[in-house]
N, CA and C atoms as an extended XYZ file, in Angstrom:
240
Properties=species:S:1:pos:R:3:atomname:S:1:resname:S:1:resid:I:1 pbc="F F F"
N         8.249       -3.865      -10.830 N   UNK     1
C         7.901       -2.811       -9.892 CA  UNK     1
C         6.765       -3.262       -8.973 C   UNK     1
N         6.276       -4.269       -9.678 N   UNK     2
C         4.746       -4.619       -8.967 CA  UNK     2
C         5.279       -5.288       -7.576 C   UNK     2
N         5.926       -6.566       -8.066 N   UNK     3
C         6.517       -7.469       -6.848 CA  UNK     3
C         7.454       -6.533       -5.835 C   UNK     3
N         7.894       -5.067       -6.325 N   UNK     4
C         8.482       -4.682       -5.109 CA  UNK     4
C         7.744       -4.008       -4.139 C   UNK     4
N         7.030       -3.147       -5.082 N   UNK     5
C         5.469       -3.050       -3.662 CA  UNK     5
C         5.233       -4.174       -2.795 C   UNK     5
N         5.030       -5.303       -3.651 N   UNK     6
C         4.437       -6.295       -2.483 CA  UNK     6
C         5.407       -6.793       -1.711 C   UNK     6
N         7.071       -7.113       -2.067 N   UNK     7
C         7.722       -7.189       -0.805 CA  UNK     7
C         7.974       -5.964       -0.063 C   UNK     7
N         7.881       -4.901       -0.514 N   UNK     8
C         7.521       -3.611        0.805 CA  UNK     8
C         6.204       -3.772        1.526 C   UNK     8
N         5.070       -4.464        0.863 N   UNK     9
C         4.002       -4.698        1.942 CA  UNK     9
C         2.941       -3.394        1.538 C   UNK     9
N         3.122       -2.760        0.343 N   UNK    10
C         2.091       -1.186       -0.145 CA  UNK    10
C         1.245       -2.515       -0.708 C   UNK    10
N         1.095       -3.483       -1.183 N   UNK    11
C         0.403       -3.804       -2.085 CA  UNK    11
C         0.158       -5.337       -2.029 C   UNK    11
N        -0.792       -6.266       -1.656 N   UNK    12
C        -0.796       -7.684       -1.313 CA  UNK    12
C        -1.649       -8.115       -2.873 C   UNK    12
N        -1.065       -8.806       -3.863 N   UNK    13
C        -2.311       -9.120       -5.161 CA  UNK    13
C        -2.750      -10.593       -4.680 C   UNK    13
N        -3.946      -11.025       -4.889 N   UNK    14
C        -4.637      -11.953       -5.067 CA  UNK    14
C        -4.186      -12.967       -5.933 C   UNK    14
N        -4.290      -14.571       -6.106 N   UNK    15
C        -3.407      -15.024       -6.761 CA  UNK    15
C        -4.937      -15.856       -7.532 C   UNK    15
N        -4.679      -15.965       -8.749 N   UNK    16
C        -5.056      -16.594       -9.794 CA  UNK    16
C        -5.355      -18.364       -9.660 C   UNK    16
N        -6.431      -19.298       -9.888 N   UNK    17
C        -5.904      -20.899       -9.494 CA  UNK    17
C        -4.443      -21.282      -10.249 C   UNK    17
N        -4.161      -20.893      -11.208 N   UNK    18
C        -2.664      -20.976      -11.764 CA  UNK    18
C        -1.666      -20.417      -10.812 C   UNK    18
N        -1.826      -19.579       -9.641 N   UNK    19
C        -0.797      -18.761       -9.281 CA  UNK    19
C        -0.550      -17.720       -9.915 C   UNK    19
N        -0.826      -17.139      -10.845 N   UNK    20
C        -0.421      -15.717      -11.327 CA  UNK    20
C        -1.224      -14.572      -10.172 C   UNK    20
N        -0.200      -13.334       -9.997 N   UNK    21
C        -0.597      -12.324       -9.725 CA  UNK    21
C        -2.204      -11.794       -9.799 C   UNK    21
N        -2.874      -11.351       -9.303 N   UNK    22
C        -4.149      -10.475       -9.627 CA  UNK    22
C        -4.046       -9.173       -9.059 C   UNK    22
N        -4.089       -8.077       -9.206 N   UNK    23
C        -4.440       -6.716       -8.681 CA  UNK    23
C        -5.626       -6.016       -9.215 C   UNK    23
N        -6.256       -5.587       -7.958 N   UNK    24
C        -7.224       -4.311       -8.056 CA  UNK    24
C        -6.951       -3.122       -8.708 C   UNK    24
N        -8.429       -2.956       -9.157 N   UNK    25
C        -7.893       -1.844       -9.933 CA  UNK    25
C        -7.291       -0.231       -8.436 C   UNK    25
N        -8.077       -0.502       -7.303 N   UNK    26
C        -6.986        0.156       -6.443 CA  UNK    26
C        -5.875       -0.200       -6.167 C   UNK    26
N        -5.712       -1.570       -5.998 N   UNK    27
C        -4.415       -1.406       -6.367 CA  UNK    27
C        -3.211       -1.039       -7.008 C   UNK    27
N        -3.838       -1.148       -8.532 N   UNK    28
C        -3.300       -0.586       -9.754 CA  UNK    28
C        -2.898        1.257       -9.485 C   UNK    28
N        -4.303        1.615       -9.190 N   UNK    29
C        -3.756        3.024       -8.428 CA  UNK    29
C        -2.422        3.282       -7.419 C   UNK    29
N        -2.678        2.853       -6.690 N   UNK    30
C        -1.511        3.007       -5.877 CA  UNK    30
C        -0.181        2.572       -5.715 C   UNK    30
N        -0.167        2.084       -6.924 N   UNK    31
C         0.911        1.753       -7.696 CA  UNK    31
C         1.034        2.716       -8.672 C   UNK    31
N         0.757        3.330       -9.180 N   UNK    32
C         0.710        4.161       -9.971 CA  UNK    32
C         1.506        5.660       -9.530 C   UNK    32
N         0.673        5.777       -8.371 N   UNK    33
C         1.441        6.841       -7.516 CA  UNK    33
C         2.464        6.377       -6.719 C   UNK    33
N         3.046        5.043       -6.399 N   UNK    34
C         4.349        5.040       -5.909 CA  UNK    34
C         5.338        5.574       -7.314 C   UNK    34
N         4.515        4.543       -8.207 N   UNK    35
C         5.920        5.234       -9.645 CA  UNK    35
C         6.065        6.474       -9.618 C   UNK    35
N         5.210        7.321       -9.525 N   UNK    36
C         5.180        8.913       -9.839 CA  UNK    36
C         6.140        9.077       -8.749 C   UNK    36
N         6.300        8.806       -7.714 N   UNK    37
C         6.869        9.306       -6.259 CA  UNK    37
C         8.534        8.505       -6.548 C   UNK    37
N         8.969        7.709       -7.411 N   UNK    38
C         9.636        6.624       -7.565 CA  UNK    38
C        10.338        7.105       -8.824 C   UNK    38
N         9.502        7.935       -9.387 N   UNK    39
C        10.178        8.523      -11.046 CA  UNK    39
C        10.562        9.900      -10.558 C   UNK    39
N        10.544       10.610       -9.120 N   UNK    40
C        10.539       12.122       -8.906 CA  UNK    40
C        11.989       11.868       -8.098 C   UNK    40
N        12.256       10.571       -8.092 N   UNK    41
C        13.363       10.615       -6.734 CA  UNK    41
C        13.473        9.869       -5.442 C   UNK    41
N        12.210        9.414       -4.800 N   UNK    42
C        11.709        9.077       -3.773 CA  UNK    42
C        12.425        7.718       -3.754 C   UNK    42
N        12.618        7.401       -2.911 N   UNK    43
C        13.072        5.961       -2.430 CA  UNK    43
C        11.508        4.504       -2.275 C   UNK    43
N        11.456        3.816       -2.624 N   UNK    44
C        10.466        2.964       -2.812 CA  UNK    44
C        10.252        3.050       -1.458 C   UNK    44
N        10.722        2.548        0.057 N   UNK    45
C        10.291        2.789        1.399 CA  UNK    45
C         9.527        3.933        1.577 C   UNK    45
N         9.946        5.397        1.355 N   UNK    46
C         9.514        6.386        1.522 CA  UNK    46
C         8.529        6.670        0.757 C   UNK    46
N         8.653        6.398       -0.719 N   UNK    47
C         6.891        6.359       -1.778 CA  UNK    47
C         6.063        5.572       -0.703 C   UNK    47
N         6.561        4.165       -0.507 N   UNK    48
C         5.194        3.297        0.207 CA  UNK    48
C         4.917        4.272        1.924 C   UNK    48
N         5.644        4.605        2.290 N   UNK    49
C         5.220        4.962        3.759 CA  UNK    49
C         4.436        6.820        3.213 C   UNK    49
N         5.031        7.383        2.441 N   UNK    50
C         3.695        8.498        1.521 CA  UNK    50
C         2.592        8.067        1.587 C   UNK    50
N         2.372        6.940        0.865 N   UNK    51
C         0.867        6.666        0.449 CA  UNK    51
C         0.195        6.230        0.863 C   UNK    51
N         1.089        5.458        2.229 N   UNK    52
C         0.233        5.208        3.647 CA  UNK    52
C        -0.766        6.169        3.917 C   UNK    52
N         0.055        6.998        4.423 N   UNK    53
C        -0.148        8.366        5.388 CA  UNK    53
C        -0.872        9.202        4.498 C   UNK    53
N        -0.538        9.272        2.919 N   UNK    54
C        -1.862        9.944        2.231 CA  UNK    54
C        -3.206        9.009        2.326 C   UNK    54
N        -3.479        8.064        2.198 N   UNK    55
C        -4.424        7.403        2.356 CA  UNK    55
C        -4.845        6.955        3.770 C   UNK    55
N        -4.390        7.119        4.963 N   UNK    56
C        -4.564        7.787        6.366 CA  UNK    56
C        -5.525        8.805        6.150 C   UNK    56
N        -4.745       10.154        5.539 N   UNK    57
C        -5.736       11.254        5.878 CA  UNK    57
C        -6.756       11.386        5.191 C   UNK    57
N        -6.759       10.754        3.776 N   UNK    58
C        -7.773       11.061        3.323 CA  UNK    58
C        -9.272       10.465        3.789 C   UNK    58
N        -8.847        8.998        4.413 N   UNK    59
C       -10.071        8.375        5.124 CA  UNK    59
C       -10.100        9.174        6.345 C   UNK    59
N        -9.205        9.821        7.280 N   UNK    60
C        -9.402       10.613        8.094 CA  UNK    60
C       -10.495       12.065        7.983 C   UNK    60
N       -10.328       12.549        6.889 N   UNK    61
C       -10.997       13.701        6.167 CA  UNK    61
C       -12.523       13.200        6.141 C   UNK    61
N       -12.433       12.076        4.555 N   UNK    62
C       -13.888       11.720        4.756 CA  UNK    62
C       -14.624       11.208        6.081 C   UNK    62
N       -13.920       10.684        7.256 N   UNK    63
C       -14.813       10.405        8.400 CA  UNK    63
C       -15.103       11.750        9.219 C   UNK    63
N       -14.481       13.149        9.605 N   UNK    64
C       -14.574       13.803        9.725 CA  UNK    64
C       -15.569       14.681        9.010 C   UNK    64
N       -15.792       14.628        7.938 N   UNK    65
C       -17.056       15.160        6.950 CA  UNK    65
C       -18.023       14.697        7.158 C   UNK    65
N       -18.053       13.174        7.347 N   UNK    66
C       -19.245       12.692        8.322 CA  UNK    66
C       -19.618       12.763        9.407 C   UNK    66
N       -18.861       13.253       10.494 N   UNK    67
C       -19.155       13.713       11.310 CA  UNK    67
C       -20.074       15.195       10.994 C   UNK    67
N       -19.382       16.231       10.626 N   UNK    68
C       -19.676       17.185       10.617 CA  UNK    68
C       -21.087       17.237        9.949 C   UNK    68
N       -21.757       16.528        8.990 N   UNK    69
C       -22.987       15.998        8.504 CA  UNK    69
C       -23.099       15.666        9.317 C   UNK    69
N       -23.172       14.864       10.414 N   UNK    70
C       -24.278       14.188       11.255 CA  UNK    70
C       -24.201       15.162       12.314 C   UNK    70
N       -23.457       15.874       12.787 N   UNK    71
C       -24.000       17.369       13.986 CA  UNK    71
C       -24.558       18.482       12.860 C   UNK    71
N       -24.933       18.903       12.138 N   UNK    72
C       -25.653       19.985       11.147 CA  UNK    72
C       -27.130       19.684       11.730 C   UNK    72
N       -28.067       20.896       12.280 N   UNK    73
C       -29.321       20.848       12.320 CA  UNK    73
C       -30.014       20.559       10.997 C   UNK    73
N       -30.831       19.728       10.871 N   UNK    74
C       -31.390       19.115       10.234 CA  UNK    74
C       -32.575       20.277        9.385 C   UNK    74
N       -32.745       21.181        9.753 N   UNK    75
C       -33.348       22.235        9.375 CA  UNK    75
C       -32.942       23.456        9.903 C   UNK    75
N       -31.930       24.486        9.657 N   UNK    76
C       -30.996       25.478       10.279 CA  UNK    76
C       -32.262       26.456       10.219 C   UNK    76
N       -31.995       27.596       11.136 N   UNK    77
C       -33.131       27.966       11.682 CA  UNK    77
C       -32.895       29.529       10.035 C   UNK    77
N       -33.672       30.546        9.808 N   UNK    78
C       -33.945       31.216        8.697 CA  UNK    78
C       -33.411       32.132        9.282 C   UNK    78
N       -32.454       33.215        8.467 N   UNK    79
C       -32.469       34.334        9.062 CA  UNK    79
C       -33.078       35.543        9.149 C   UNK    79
N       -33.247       36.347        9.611 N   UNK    80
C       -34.088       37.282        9.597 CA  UNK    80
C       -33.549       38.716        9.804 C   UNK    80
C-alpha cells in the first residue's frame, strides 16, 4: 500500500544507505488516512487527491488564524 502512494505521488519516502524505504512519521499519517478513505470505498486517486485538498485547507485555516492574530488590537479597548 505504501509503494502505491508513492507511485500516486501522496507520499515520496527517503531511502536508507542500503536502499530501503524510510517514512515520516507524517508520512505514516497520511497514509493512514488514505487506508481509511481506501477501506470506505474510495479509489486510491481520489483518497490521494482528498488529502491533498484536506491538507490545503487546513494550512489554509492555520494561516488565516494568523492573520486574524496579527490584526487583533493588542490591548482591546474595556467596555463600559
Amino acid at each position: 500500500f505504501l509503494r502505491a502512494l508513492g507511485e500516486a505521488r501522496l507520499i515520496t519516502p527517503l531511502r536508507s544507505p542500503g536502499g530501503h524505504r524510510r517514512y515520516s512519521r507524517y508520512q505514516l499519517r497520511i497514509a493512514a488516512r488514505a487506508r481509511e478513505l481506501v477501506d470506505q470505498g474510495t479509489p486510491i486517486e481520489a483518497a490521494c487527491r482528498i488529502i491533498v485538498l484536506e491538507d490545503q485547507l487546513e494550512e489554509a485555516q492555520r494561516i488565516n488564524a494568523a492573520y486574524r492574530r496579527a490584526a487583533e488590537p493588542a490591548n482591546p479597548p474595556s467596555a463600559v
